[in-house]
Tab-separated table of C-alpha atoms in Angstrom:
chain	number	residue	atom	x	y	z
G	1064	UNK	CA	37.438	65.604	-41.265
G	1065	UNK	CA	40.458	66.725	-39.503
G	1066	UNK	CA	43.678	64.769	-40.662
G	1067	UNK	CA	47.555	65.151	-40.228
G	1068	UNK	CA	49.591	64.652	-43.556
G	1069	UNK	CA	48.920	61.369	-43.595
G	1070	UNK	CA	52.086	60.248	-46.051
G	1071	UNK	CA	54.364	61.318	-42.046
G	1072	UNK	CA	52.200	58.687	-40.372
G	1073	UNK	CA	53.590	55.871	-41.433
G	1074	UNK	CA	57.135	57.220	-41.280
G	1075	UNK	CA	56.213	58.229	-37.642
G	1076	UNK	CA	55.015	54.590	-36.843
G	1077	UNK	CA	58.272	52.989	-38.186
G	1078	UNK	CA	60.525	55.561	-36.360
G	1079	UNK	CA	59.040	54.789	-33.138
G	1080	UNK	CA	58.517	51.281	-33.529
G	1081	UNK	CA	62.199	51.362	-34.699
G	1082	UNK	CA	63.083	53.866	-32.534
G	1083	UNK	CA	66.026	55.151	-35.301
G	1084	UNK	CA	65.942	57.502	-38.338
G	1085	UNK	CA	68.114	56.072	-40.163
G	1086	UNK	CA	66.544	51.999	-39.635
G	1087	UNK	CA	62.836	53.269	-40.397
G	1088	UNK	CA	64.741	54.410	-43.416
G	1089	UNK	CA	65.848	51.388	-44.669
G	1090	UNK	CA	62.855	49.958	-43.846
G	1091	UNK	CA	60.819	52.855	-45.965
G	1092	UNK	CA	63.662	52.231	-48.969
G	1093	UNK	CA	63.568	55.684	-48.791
G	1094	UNK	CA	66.234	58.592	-47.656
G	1095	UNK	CA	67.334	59.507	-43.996
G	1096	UNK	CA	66.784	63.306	-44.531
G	1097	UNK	CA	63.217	62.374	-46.215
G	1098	UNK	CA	62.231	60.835	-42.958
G	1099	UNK	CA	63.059	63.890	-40.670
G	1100	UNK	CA	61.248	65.561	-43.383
G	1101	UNK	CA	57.731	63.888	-42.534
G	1102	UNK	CA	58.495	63.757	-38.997
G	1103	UNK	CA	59.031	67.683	-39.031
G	1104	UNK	CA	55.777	67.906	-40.990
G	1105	UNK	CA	53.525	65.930	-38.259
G	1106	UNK	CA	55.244	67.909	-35.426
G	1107	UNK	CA	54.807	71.045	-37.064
G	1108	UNK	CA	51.074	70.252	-37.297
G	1109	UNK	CA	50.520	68.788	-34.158
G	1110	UNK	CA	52.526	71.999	-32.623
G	1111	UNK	CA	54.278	68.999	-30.155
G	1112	UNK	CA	57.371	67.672	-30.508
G	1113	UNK	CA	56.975	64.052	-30.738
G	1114	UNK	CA	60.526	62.590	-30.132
G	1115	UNK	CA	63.596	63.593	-28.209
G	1116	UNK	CA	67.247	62.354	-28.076
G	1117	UNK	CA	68.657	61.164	-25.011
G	1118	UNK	CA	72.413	60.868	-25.901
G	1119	UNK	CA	72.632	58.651	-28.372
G	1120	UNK	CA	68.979	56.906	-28.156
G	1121	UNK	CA	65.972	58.218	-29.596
G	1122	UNK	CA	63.092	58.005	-27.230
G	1123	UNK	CA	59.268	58.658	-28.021
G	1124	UNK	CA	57.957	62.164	-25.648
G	1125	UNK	CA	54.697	61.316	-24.090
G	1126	UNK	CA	52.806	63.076	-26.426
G	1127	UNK	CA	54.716	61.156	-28.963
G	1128	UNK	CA	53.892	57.946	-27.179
G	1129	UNK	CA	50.268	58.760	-26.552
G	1130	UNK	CA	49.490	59.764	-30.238
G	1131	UNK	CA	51.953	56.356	-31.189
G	1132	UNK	CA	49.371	53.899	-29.808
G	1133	UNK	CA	46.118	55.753	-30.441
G	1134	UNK	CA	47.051	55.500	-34.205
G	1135	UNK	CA	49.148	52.311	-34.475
G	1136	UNK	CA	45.904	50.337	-34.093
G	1137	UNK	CA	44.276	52.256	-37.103
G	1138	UNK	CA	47.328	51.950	-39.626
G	1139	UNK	CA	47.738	48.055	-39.053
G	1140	UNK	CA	43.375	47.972	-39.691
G	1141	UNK	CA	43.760	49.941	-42.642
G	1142	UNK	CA	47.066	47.590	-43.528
G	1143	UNK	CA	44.969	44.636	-43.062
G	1144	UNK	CA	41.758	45.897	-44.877
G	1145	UNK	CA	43.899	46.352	-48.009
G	1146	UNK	CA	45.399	43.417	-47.704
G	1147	UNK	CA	42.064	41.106	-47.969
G	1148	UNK	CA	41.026	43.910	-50.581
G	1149	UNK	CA	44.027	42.613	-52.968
G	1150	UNK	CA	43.220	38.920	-51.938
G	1151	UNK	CA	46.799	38.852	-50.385
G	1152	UNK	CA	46.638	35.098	-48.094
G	1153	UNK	CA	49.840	36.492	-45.562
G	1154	UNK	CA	49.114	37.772	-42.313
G	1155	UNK	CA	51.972	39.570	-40.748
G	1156	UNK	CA	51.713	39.092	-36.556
G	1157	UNK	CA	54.637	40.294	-34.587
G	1158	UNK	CA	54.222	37.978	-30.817
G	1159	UNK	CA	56.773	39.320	-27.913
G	1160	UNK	CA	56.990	35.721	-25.956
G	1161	UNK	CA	59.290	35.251	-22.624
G	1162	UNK	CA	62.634	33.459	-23.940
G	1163	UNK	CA	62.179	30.511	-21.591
G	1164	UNK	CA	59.003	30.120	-23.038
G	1165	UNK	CA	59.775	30.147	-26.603
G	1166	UNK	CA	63.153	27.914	-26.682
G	1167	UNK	CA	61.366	25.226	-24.590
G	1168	UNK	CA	57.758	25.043	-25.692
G	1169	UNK	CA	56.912	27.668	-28.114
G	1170	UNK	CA	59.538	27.169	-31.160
G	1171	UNK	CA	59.387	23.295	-31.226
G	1172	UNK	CA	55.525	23.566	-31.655
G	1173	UNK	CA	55.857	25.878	-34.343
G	1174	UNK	CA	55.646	23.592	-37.263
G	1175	UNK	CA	52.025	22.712	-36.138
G	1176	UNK	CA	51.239	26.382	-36.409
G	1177	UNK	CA	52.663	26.340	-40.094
G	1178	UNK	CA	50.679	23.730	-41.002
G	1179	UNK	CA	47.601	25.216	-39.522
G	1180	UNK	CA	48.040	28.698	-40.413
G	1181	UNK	CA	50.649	28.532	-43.739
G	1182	UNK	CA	49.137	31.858	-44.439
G	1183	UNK	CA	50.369	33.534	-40.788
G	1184	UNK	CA	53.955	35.435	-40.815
G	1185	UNK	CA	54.839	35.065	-37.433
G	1186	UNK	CA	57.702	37.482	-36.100
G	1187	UNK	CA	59.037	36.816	-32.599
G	1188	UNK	CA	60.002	38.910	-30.188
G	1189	UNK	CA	61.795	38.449	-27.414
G	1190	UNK	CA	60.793	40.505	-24.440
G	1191	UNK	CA	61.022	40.883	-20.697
G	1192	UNK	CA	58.798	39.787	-17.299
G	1193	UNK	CA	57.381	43.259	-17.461
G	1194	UNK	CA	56.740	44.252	-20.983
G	1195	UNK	CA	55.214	47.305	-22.539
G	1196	UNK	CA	51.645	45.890	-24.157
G	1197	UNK	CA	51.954	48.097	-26.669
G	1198	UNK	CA	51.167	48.158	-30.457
G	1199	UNK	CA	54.875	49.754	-30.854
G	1200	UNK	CA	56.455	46.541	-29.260
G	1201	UNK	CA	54.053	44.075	-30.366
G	1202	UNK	CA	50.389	42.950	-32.048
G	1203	UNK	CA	50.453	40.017	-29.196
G	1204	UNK	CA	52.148	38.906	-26.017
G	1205	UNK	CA	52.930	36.061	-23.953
G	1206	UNK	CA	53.246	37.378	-20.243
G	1207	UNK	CA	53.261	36.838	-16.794
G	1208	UNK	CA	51.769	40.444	-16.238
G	1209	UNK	CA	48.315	42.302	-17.099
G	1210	UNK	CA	49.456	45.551	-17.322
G	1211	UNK	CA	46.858	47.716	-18.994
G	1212	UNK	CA	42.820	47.395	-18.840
G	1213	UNK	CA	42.634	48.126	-22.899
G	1214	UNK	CA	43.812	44.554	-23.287
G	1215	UNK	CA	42.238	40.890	-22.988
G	1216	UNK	CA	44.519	38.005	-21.254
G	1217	UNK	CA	43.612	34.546	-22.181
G	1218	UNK	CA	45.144	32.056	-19.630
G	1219	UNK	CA	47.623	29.487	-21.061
G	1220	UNK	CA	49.334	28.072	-17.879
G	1221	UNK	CA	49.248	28.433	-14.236
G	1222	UNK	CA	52.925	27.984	-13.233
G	1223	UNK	CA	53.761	25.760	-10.416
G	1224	UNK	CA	57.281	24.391	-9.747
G	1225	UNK	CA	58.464	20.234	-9.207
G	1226	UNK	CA	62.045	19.083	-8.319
G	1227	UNK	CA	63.836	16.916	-11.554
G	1228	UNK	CA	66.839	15.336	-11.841
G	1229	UNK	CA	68.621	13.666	-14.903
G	1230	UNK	CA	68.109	9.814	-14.484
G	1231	UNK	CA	71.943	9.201	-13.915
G	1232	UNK	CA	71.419	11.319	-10.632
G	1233	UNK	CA	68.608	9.822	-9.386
G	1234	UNK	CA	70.125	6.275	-9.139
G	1235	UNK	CA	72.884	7.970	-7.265
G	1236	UNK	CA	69.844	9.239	-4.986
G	1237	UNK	CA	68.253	5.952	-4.546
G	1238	UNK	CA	71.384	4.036	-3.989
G	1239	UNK	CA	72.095	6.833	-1.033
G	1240	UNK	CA	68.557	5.991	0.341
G	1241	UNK	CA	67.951	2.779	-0.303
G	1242	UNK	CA	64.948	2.849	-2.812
G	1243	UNK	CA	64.666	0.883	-6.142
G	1244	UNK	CA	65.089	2.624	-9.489
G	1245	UNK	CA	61.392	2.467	-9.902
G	1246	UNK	CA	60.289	4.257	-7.135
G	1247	UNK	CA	59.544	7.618	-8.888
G	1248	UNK	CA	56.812	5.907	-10.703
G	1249	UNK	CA	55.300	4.256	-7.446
G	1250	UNK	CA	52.405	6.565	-6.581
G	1251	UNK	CA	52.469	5.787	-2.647
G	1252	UNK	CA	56.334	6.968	-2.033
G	1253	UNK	CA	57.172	10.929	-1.523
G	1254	UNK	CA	60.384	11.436	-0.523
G	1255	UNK	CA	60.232	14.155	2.717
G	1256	UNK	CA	62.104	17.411	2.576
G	1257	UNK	CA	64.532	16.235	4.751
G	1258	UNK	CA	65.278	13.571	2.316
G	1259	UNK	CA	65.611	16.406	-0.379
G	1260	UNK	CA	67.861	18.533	1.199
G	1261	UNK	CA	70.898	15.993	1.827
G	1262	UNK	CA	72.036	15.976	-1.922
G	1263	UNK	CA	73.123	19.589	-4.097
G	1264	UNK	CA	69.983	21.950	-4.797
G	1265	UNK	CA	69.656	24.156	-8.052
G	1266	UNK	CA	68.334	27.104	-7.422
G	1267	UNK	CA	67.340	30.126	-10.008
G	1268	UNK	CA	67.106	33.347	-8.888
G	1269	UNK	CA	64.950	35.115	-11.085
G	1270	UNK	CA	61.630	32.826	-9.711
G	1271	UNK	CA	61.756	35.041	-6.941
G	1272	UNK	CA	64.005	37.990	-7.276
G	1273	UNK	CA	66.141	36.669	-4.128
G	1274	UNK	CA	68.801	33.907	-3.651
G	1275	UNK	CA	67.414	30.563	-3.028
G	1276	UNK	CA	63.890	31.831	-2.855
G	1277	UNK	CA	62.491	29.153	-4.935
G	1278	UNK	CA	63.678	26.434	-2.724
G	1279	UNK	CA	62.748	28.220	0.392
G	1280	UNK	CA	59.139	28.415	-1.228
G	1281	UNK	CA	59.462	24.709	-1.566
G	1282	UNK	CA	60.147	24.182	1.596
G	1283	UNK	CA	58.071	26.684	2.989
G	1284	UNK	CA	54.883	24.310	1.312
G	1285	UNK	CA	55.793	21.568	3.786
G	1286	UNK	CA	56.139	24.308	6.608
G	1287	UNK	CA	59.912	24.195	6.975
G	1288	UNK	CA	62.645	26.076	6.575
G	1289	UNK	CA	65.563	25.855	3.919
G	1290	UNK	CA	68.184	24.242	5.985
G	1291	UNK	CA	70.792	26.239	6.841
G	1292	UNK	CA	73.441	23.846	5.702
G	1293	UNK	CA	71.837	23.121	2.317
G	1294	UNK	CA	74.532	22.699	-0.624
G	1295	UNK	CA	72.938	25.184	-3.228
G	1296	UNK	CA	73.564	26.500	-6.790
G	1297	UNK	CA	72.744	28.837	-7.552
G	1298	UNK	CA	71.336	30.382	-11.422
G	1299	UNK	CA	69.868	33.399	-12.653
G	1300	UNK	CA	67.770	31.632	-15.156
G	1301	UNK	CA	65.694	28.089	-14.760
G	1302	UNK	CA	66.959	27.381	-18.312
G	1303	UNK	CA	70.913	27.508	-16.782
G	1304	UNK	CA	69.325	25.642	-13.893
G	1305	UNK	CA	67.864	22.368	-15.734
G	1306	UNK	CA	70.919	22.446	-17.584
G	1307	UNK	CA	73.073	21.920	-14.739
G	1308	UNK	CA	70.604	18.734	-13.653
G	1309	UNK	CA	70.767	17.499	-17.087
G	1310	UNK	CA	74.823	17.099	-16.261
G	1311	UNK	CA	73.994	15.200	-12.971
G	1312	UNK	CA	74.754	18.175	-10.952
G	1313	UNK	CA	71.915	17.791	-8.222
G	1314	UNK	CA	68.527	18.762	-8.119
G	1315	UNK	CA	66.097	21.607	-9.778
G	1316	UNK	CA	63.162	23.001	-9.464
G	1317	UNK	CA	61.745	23.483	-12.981
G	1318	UNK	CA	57.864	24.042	-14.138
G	1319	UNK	CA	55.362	21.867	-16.856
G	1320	UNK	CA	56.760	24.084	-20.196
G	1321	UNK	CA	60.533	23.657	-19.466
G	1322	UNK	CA	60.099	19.643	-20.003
G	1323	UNK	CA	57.732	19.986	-22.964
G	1324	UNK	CA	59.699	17.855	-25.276
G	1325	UNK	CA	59.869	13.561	-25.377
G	1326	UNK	CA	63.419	13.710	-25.281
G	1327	UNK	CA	62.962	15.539	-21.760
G	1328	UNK	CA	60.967	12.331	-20.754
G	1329	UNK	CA	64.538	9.955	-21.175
G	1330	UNK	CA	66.691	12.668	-19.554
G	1331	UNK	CA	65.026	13.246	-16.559
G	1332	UNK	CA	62.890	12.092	-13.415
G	1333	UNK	CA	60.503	13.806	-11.705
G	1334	UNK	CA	60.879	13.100	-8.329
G	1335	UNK	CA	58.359	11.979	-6.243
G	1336	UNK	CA	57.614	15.518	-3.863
G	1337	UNK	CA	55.116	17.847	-3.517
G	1338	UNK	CA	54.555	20.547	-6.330
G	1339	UNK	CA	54.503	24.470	-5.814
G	1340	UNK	CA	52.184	26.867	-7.278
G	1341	UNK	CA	54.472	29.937	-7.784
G	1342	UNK	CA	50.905	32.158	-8.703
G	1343	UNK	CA	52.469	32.996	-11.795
G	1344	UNK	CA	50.032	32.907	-14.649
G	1345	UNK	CA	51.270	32.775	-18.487
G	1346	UNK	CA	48.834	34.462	-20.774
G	1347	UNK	CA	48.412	35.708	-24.350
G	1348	UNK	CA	47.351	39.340	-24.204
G	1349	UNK	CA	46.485	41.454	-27.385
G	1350	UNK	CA	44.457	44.486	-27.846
G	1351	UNK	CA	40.811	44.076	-27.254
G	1352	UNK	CA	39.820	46.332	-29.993
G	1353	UNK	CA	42.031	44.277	-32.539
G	1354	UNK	CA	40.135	40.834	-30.961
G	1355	UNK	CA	38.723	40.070	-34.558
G	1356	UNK	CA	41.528	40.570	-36.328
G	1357	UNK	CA	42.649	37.291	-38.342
G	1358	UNK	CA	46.363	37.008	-37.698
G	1359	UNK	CA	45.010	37.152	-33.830
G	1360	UNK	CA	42.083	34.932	-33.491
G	1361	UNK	CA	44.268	32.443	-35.149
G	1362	UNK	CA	47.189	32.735	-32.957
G	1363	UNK	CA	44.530	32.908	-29.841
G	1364	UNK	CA	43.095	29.796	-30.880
G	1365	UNK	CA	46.395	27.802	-31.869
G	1366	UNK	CA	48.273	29.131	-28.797
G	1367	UNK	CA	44.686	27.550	-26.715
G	1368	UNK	CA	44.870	24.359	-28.791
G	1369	UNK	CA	48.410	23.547	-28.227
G	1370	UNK	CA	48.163	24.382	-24.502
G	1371	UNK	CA	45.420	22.000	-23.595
G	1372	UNK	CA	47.340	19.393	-25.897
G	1373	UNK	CA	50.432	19.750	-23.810
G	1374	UNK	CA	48.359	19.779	-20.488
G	1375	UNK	CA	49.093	23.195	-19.448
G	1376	UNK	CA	45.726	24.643	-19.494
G	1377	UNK	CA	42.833	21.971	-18.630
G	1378	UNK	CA	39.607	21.818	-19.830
G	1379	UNK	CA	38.389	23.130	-16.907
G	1380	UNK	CA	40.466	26.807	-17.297
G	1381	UNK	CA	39.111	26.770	-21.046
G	1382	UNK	CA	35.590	26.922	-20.685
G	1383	UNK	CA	35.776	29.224	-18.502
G	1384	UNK	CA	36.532	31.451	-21.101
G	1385	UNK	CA	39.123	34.196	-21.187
G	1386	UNK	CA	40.449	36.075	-18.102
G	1387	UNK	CA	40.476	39.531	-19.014
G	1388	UNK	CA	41.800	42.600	-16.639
């Protein structure tokens, strides 16, 4: 059996995970200079250099990177064997998650997880649309992208996109048009783009990477343009966005997990209009080979749980199993 000094693997994992000397250090409890020791040592036997500095950041090489997630996997098996070994109930699980998603539906369910799981140490991690699935940046992910065929995605929530407005507003909107207070909840009225498009429209530009591109997608449903003399807001985030309704500042266009929580019930209306899918789909995506770890079939199966509960994924999406690359 052919093996690298296998005291520098660890100190090589935390390094690039880290991507610092001097924080895997810390993190070791052991010396800066002992570090670059056992990365010197795995170099020198691998006869590749496995990092290189770019000013003042420390970035993996591609050999460094390849060899990073081909043994990440095995260190965090061999962590966990040893752990049920020694009996030891806490399961460490490190879950990059979209900030949208976390603030407005993740964090507020987390206390169910706790009580579910007591023995799971969840870690999140913020991250971006377009992640790295990686072992290095996470054990899990909540994305909008399948990015690499070595992991399994299962589907939590198909996003599609419904104007709001805080219930102060939409009295000023029925007053202007002559509807009762009630009418949001009467199934037979839809107000008409037209009608839409006369008071101020929130609109977040990261949906679609362009100024007012959600709205015109909105519109575009009904097969109409975004009028040209539209009064818009515009946002670079949907949380800003729903903020700016929730202060009676016109109308959004916001999706199912940003109006998760009862109070969002009392502070705004959903108006009557027709709904956008976007094609967005939020999923959690983890390593296929790591598929029976604990940490992850529990977080798989909470994550499913709480989004049926919520109604973003239906029965329907759940037995049809996952949706993998």
């Amino acid at each position: 059996m052919k093996l690298p000094p296998l005291r520098a693997l660890p100190v090589f994992e935390a390094v690039a995970r880290l991507n610092s000397f001097s924080r895997a250090a810390d993190e070791l409890n052991v010396s800066q200079s002992a570090v670059s020791h056992q990365i010197k040592a795995l170099e020198d036997y691998l006869g590749e250099a496995l990092f290189q500095r770019s000013g003042r950041y420390l970035v993996l090489t591609e050999e460094g990177r390849t060899y990073h997630d081909n043994i990440s996997s095995a260190l965090l098996q061999i962590e966990r064997a040893t752990e049920s070994v020694l009996g030891e109930a806490t399961s460490r699980l490190r879950l990059a998650v979209l900030s949208s998603f976390a603030v407005r539906w993740l964090i507020p369910r987390l206390p169910s997880l706790q009580r579910a799981h007591s023995q799971l140490d969840l870690v999140l991690e913020m991250t971006s649309e377009t992640p790295q699935l990686s072992d290095r940046v996470a054990d899990c992910f909540i994305t909008i992208h399948r990015g690499s065929q070595a992991f399994t995605y299962d589907l939590l929530y198909r996003e599609r996109l419904f104007p709001i407005c805080s219930r102060q507003y939409w009295r000023t909107i029925c007053e202007t048009l002559a509807l009762p207070e009630d009418a949001a909840e009467d199934d037979h009225l839809a107000l008409t783009p037209e009608q839409v498009a006369r008071f101020p429209l929130l609109s977040t530009y990261s949906i679609y990477g362009r100024e007012s591109g959600d709205w015109a997608a909105w519109f575009g449903v009904a097969e109409q343009a975004l009028p040209a003399k539209a009064r818009i807001q515009h946002f670079s985030h949907m949380l800003m966005a729903l903020e700016a309704a929730r202060f009676h500042q016109g109308i959004a266009l916001t999706n199912d997990y940003m109006l998760s929580e009862e109070a969002d019930a009392e502070a705004f209306v959903r108006l009557p209009c027709h709904t956008l899918i976007t094609g967005d789909c939020f999923y959690f995506a983890h390593k296929t080979s790591r598929r029976n770890e604990p940490g992850i079939r529990r977080m798989r199966r909470w994550l499913i749980e709480q989004a049926m509960a919520s109604g973003l994924r239906t029965r329907i999406e759940t037995e049809s199993g996952t949706d993998p690359a």
